[in-house]
C-alpha positions as a Python dict, from the first residue, in 0.01 Angstrom:
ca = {
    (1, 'X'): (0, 0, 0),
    (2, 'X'): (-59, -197, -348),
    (3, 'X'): (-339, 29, -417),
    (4, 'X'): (-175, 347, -372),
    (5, 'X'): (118, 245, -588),
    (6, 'X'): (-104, 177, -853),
    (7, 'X'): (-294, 479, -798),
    (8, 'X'): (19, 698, -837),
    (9, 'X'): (112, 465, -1102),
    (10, 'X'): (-203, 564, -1302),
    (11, 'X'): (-121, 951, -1241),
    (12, 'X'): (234, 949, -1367),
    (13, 'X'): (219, 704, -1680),
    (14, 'X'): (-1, 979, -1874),
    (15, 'X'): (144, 1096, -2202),
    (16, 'X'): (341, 770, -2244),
    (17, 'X'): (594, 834, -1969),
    (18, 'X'): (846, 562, -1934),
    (19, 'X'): (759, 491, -1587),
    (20, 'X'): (923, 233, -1343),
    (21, 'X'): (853, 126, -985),
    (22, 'X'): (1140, 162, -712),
    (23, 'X'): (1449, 134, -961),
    (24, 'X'): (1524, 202, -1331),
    (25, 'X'): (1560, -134, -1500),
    (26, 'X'): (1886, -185, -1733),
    (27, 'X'): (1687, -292, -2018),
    (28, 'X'): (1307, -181, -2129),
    (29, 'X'): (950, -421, -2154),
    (30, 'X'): (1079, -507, -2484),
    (31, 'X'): (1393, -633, -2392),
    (32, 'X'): (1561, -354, -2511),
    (33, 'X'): (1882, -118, -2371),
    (34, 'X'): (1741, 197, -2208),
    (35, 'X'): (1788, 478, -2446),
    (36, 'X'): (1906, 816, -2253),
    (37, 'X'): (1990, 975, -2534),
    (38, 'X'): (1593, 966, -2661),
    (39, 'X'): (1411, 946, -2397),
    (40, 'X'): (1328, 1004, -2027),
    (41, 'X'): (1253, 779, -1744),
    (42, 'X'): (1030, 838, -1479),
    (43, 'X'): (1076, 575, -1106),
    (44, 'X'): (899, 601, -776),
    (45, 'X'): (905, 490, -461),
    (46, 'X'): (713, 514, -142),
    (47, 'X'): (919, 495, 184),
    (48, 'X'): (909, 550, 574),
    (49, 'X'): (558, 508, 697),
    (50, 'X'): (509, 698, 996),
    (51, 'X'): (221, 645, 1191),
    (52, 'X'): (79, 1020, 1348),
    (53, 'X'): (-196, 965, 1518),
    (54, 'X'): (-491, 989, 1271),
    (55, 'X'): (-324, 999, 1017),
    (56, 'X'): (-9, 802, 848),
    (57, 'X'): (293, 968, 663),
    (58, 'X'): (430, 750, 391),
    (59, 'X'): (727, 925, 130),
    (60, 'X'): (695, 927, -216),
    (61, 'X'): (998, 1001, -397),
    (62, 'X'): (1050, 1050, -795),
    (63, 'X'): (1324, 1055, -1031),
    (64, 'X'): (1322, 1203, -1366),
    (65, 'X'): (1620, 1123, -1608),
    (66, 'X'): (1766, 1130, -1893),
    (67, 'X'): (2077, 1177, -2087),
    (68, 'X'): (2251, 1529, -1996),
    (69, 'X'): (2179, 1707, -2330),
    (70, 'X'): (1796, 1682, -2230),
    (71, 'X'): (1842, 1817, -1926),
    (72, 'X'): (1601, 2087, -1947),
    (73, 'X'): (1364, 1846, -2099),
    (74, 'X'): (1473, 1622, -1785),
    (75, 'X'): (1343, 1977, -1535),
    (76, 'X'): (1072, 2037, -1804),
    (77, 'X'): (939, 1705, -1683),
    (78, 'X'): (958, 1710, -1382),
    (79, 'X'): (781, 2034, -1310),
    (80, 'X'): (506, 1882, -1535),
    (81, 'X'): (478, 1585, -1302),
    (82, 'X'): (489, 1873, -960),
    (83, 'X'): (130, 2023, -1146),
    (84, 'X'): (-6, 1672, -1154),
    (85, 'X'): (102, 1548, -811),
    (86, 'X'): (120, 1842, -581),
    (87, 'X'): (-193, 1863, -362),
    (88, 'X'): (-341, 1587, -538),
    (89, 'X'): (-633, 1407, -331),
    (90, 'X'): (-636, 1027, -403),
    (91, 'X'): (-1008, 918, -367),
    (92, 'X'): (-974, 494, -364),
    (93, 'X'): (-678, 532, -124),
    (94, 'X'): (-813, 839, 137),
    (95, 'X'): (-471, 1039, 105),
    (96, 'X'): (-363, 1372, -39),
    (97, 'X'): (22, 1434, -172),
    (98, 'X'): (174, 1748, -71),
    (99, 'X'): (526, 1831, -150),
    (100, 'X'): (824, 1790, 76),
    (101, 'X'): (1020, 2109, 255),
    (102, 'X'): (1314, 2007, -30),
    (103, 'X'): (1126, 1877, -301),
    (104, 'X'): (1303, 1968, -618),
    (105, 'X'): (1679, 1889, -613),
    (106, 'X'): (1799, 1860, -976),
    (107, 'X'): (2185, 1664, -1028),
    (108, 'X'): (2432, 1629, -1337),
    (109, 'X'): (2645, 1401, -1332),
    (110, 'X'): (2917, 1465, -1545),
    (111, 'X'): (3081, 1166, -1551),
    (112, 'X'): (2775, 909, -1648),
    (113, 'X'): (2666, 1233, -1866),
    (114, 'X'): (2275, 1206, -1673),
    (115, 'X'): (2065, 1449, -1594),
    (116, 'X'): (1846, 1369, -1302),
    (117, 'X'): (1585, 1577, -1071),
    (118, 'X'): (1451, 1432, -767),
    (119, 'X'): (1060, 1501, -651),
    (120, 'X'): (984, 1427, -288),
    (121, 'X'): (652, 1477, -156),
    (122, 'X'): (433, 1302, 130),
    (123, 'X'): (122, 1110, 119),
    (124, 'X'): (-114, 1141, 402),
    (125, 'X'): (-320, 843, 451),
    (126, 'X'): (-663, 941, 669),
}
C-alpha cells in the first residue's frame, strides 16, 4: 500500500502541483498559511480495499481546490489530472486506475468561497 501511494504520488506532483496525502494541511512545507487565492491544492486518498477474487479493489479519491474565483482553473485541473490518471497501468505496483461510475463531481461553496472537484477512480491490484 506504501508503494502505490508513492507511485500515485509521483504521477500527480508533475508541474509543481501542491500535492497532499489524505487531508489538506492548514499551513504549507514552509510553514506558511495555504494561499487559495494563488494557488491550487491537489489531496488523495486510497480507501475500501475489497478483495475480488484475483484481483483487489482499492478507491482512490482526489480533490482539487482552490479559492472560488479559480474555479475553472480548479476544473481545468482536474481534467488535466483525469488524462494522466485514467487507464493508467502502474508497473512497480501490478494495478491499472480506471475511473469511477461518478467520477467528476465539482462543488462551490459559497460560504468558505472554495471551489472544489472531486476525482474518484479505482485501482485494481492483480
Amino acid at each position: 500500500m506504501k508503494l502505490l501511494q508513492q507511485e500515485i504520488y509521483k504521477l500527480i506532483s508533475i508541474d509543481d502541483n501542491n500535492v497532499y496525502s489524505d487531508y489538506l494541511p492548514s499551513k504549507d512545507v514552509d510553514n506558511n498559511e495555504l494561499d487559495y487565492s494563488r494557488n491550487i491544492y491537489i489531496t488523495y486518498s486510497l480507501k475500501n480495499i475489497e478483495d475480488l477474487g484475483y484481483k483487489d479493489s482499492i478507491i482512490l479519491e482526489l480533490e482539487v481546490i482552490s479559492n472560488i474565483e479559480n474555479r475553472t482553473s480548479v476544473r481545468d485541473k482536474a481534467l488535466e489530472l483525469d488524462k494522466l490518471l485514467n487507464d493508467t497501468y502502474i508497473e512497480k505496483c501490478d494495478s491499472k486506475i480506471i475511473r469511477n461510475n461518478v467520477w467528476y463531481m465539482p462543488f462551490n461553496d459559497l460560504e468558505d468561497r472554495k471551489s472544489m472537484v472531486t476525482l474518484s477512480y479505482k485501482i485494481f491490484k492483480y
